[in-house]
Amino acid sequence: MILLDKYAVFGHPIKHSKSPRIHKIFAEQTSQALEYIAQEVPAEQFSTAVDCFFSNGGKGLNCTIPLKELAWSYADLKTERAQLSKAVNTLAIQNDGSILGDNTDGIGLVTDLMRNHGLTLAGSKILILGAGGASRGIIAPIFEQSVASIVIANRTVDKALNLAAEFQHKGHINGCGFNDLGSQQFDLIINATSTSLSGQIPPLPRHLLANKGVCYDLAYSNEPTAFVRWGEENQALKSLDGLGMLVEQAAEAFFIWRGIRPETAPVIQLLNAERNS
Ligand code: NDP
């Protein structure tokens, strides 16, 4: 009998997660004997559920809304990018039984933008809408691409200002409210608010997107999200959603756990074909 290594994604709600499907395809593609399930875990049950998972032989976990900050506190040791982002989406048990925490969201986004969509980030002026967990996770990996500057705009202005202050040492970064964006223009606008989940977008001034600028919504859905539609209406060169990021962050987690990089392009193609059918 083959014993399968156990992996899971914890979240609340988790029913519609695509992660089990993605990791099953990665495992088949790379001939890895593993199982990956989705488990409903409310925040108040997080540490008990994680203790139980690892003490029963679990090898690695993904954590999603609303558990990433709790996973950050849970991890015994953290990668630099996880340390900075104060949110962890990947936990891995080490040989000595300690738990490593990483955040693969930012590298997932950067890989999707650059490798899958052929974009160059170097020298770009970037606007990030939102100052929550996702925003925090993508700032350092974006700075690593030698961008010119990042502006963070958020409904709660103090959160944008504080986040910008925290990442000052990484590059040219400012925080503000949506109303303070004025006549600035950006090469890339990333929606890291959760507004798309309710079919809305933050209040944005006209002419915010530079000529040949690109829009990217971290959220994804079977229909174009409200922000993807905003990008199209504002003549974005490309207006993309976060499905590619989802697959890329999963591939990075798979690499952390198994030491093998799965091929992401066929998985993205498959998931795209399914939602267009
Ligand atoms: P958080 O709850 O941590 O942050 C939510 C952000 O949205 C805050 O900045 C909040 O502003 C803002 N916001 C919420 N409602 C409104 C509103 N009505 N008007 C304006 N701003 C609003 O969420 P996350 O950062 O974890 O997630 C953000 C998005 O990113 C989600 O859609 C999530 O699904 C997506 N995501 C996608 C991933 C992928 O792999 N594709 C990975 C990670 C996240 P305020 O501070 O004022 O409350």
mmCIF file of N, CA and C and ligand atoms in Angstrom, residues 65 68 105 130-135 154-156 159 178 192-195 197 200 218-220 242 245-246 249, ligand 1:
data_model
loop_
_atom_site.group_PDB
_atom_site.id
_atom_site.type_symbol
_atom_site.label_atom_id
_atom_site.label_comp_id
_atom_site.label_asym_id
_atom_site.label_seq_id
_atom_site.Cartn_x
_atom_site.Cartn_y
_atom_site.Cartn_z
ATOM 1 N N ILE A 65 -7.932 33.199 3.567
ATOM 2 C CA ILE A 65 -8.802 34.076 4.365
ATOM 3 C C ILE A 65 -9.621 33.274 5.360
ATOM 4 N N LYS A 68 -4.386 33.941 7.452
ATOM 5 C CA LYS A 68 -2.966 34.150 7.117
ATOM 6 C C LYS A 68 -2.175 34.808 8.249
ATOM 7 N N ASP A 105 2.370 34.503 -2.072
ATOM 8 C CA ASP A 105 1.443 35.312 -2.878
ATOM 9 C C ASP A 105 2.187 36.312 -3.768
ATOM 10 N N GLY A 130 -5.643 49.230 -1.835
ATOM 11 C CA GLY A 130 -5.846 48.338 -0.692
ATOM 12 C C GLY A 130 -4.595 48.233 0.156
ATOM 13 N N ALA A 131 -4.805 48.085 1.460
ATOM 14 C CA ALA A 131 -3.670 47.983 2.390
ATOM 15 C C ALA A 131 -3.902 46.850 3.376
ATOM 16 N N GLY A 132 -4.532 45.775 2.902
ATOM 17 C CA GLY A 132 -4.773 44.609 3.748
ATOM 18 C C GLY A 132 -3.658 43.581 3.604
ATOM 19 N N GLY A 133 -3.971 42.333 3.954
ATOM 20 C CA GLY A 133 -2.969 41.261 3.968
ATOM 21 C C GLY A 133 -2.348 41.023 2.599
ATOM 22 N N ALA A 134 -3.159 41.039 1.551
ATOM 23 C CA ALA A 134 -2.628 40.735 0.217
ATOM 24 C C ALA A 134 -1.669 41.835 -0.230
ATOM 25 N N SER A 135 -2.056 43.073 0.017
ATOM 26 C CA SER A 135 -1.214 44.210 -0.348
ATOM 27 C C SER A 135 0.148 44.100 0.348
ATOM 28 N N ASN A 154 -5.701 53.572 -0.022
ATOM 29 C CA ASN A 154 -6.641 52.731 0.745
ATOM 30 C C ASN A 154 -7.785 53.562 1.300
ATOM 31 N N ARG A 155 -8.935 52.891 1.496
ATOM 32 C CA ARG A 155 -10.107 53.551 2.095
ATOM 33 C C ARG A 155 -9.741 54.119 3.463
ATOM 34 N N THR A 156 -9.138 53.291 4.313
ATOM 35 C CA THR A 156 -8.653 53.771 5.619
ATOM 36 C C THR A 156 -7.233 54.297 5.403
ATOM 37 N N LYS A 159 -3.978 53.248 7.289
ATOM 38 C CA LYS A 159 -3.388 51.931 6.999
ATOM 39 C C LYS A 159 -2.437 52.013 5.803
ATOM 40 N N PHE A 178 -7.965 57.315 -1.662
ATOM 41 C CA PHE A 178 -8.344 57.308 -3.085
ATOM 42 C C PHE A 178 -8.515 58.739 -3.606
ATOM 43 N N ALA A 192 -5.849 45.288 -4.867
ATOM 44 C CA ALA A 192 -5.684 44.351 -3.747
ATOM 45 C C ALA A 192 -6.713 44.654 -2.666
ATOM 46 N N THR A 193 -7.822 45.305 -3.066
ATOM 47 C CA THR A 193 -8.948 45.423 -2.128
ATOM 48 C C THR A 193 -9.841 44.202 -2.339
ATOM 49 N N SER A 194 -10.766 44.025 -1.411
ATOM 50 C CA SER A 194 -11.694 42.899 -1.580
ATOM 51 C C SER A 194 -13.009 43.355 -2.220
ATOM 52 N N THR A 195 -12.997 44.548 -2.851
ATOM 53 C CA THR A 195 -14.247 45.093 -3.409
ATOM 54 C C THR A 195 -14.824 44.230 -4.526
ATOM 55 N N LEU A 197 -15.133 41.212 -4.742
ATOM 56 C CA LEU A 197 -15.935 40.102 -4.221
ATOM 57 C C LEU A 197 -17.403 40.510 -4.127
ATOM 58 N N GLN A 200 -17.864 45.515 -6.762
ATOM 59 C CA GLN A 200 -17.631 46.967 -6.745
ATOM 60 C C GLN A 200 -16.168 47.284 -7.025
ATOM 61 N N LEU A 218 -6.354 41.152 -8.056
ATOM 62 C CA LEU A 218 -5.934 39.922 -7.360
ATOM 63 C C LEU A 218 -7.093 38.938 -7.258
ATOM 64 N N ALA A 219 -8.313 39.458 -7.214
ATOM 65 C CA ALA A 219 -9.487 38.574 -7.167
ATOM 66 C C ALA A 219 -9.703 37.943 -8.545
ATOM 67 N N TYR A 220 -10.427 36.855 -8.584
ATOM 68 C CA TYR A 220 -10.730 36.210 -9.872
ATOM 69 C C TYR A 220 -12.136 35.637 -9.783
ATOM 70 N N GLY A 242 -6.740 37.462 -11.038
ATOM 71 C CA GLY A 242 -5.728 36.774 -10.240
ATOM 72 C C GLY A 242 -5.687 35.263 -10.354
ATOM 73 N N MET A 245 -2.110 34.189 -10.734
ATOM 74 C CA MET A 245 -1.405 34.346 -9.452
ATOM 75 C C MET A 245 -1.723 33.177 -8.530
ATOM 76 N N LEU A 246 -2.992 32.766 -8.526
ATOM 77 C CA LEU A 246 -3.400 31.646 -7.675
ATOM 78 C C LEU A 246 -2.595 30.387 -8.017
ATOM 79 N N GLN A 249 1.211 30.965 -7.071
ATOM 80 C CA GLN A 249 1.530 30.874 -5.631
ATOM 81 C C GLN A 249 1.443 29.417 -5.175
HETATM 82 P P1 NDP B 1 -8.094 42.089 3.593
HETATM 83 O O1 NDP B 1 -9.419 41.864 4.221
HETATM 84 O O2 NDP B 1 -6.854 41.918 4.394
HETATM 85 O O3 NDP B 1 -8.046 43.595 2.990
HETATM 86 C C1 NDP B 1 -9.146 44.110 2.305
HETATM 87 C C2 NDP B 1 -8.796 45.449 1.686
HETATM 88 O O4 NDP B 1 -9.922 45.853 0.886
HETATM 89 C C3 NDP B 1 -8.530 46.562 2.688
HETATM 90 O O5 NDP B 1 -7.546 47.431 2.167
HETATM 91 C C4 NDP B 1 -9.898 47.269 2.760
HETATM 92 O O6 NDP B 1 -9.807 48.642 3.095
HETATM 93 C C5 NDP B 1 -10.319 47.163 1.317
HETATM 94 N N1 NDP B 1 -11.780 47.283 1.152
HETATM 95 C C6 NDP B 1 -12.719 46.409 1.585
HETATM 96 N N2 NDP B 1 -13.948 46.850 1.246
HETATM 97 C C7 NDP B 1 -13.767 48.035 0.594
HETATM 98 C C8 NDP B 1 -14.659 48.974 0.017
HETATM 99 N N3 NDP B 1 -15.977 48.783 -0.004
HETATM 100 N N4 NDP B 1 -14.143 50.067 -0.595
HETATM 101 C C9 NDP B 1 -12.790 50.261 -0.627
HETATM 102 N N5 NDP B 1 -11.900 49.411 -0.069
HETATM 103 C C10 NDP B 1 -12.390 48.303 0.540
HETATM 104 O O7 NDP B 1 -8.104 41.138 2.298
HETATM 105 P P2 NDP B 1 -6.827 40.532 1.546
HETATM 106 O O8 NDP B 1 -5.821 41.600 1.450
HETATM 107 O O9 NDP B 1 -6.440 39.242 2.161
HETATM 108 O O10 NDP B 1 -7.432 40.178 0.094
HETATM 109 C C11 NDP B 1 -7.714 41.191 -0.864
HETATM 110 C C12 NDP B 1 -8.118 40.546 -2.188
HETATM 111 O O11 NDP B 1 -7.024 39.830 -2.762
HETATM 112 C C13 NDP B 1 -9.275 39.537 -2.066
HETATM 113 O O12 NDP B 1 -10.152 39.740 -3.164
HETATM 114 C C14 NDP B 1 -8.579 38.190 -2.191
HETATM 115 O O13 NDP B 1 -9.439 37.202 -2.706
HETATM 116 C C15 NDP B 1 -7.470 38.533 -3.176
HETATM 117 N N6 NDP B 1 -6.315 37.602 -3.122
HETATM 118 C C16 NDP B 1 -6.028 36.844 -4.242
HETATM 119 C C17 NDP B 1 -4.962 35.966 -4.246
HETATM 120 C C18 NDP B 1 -4.666 35.143 -5.474
HETATM 121 O O14 NDP B 1 -3.895 34.160 -5.387
HETATM 122 N N7 NDP B 1 -5.189 35.502 -6.636
HETATM 123 C C19 NDP B 1 -4.096 35.801 -3.069
HETATM 124 C C20 NDP B 1 -4.455 36.677 -1.960
HETATM 125 C C21 NDP B 1 -5.543 37.515 -1.991
HETATM 126 P P3 NDP B 1 -9.839 49.117 4.649
HETATM 127 O O15 NDP B 1 -8.443 48.946 5.150
HETATM 128 O O16 NDP B 1 -10.272 50.528 4.579
HETATM 129 O O17 NDP B 1 -10.826 48.234 5.362
#
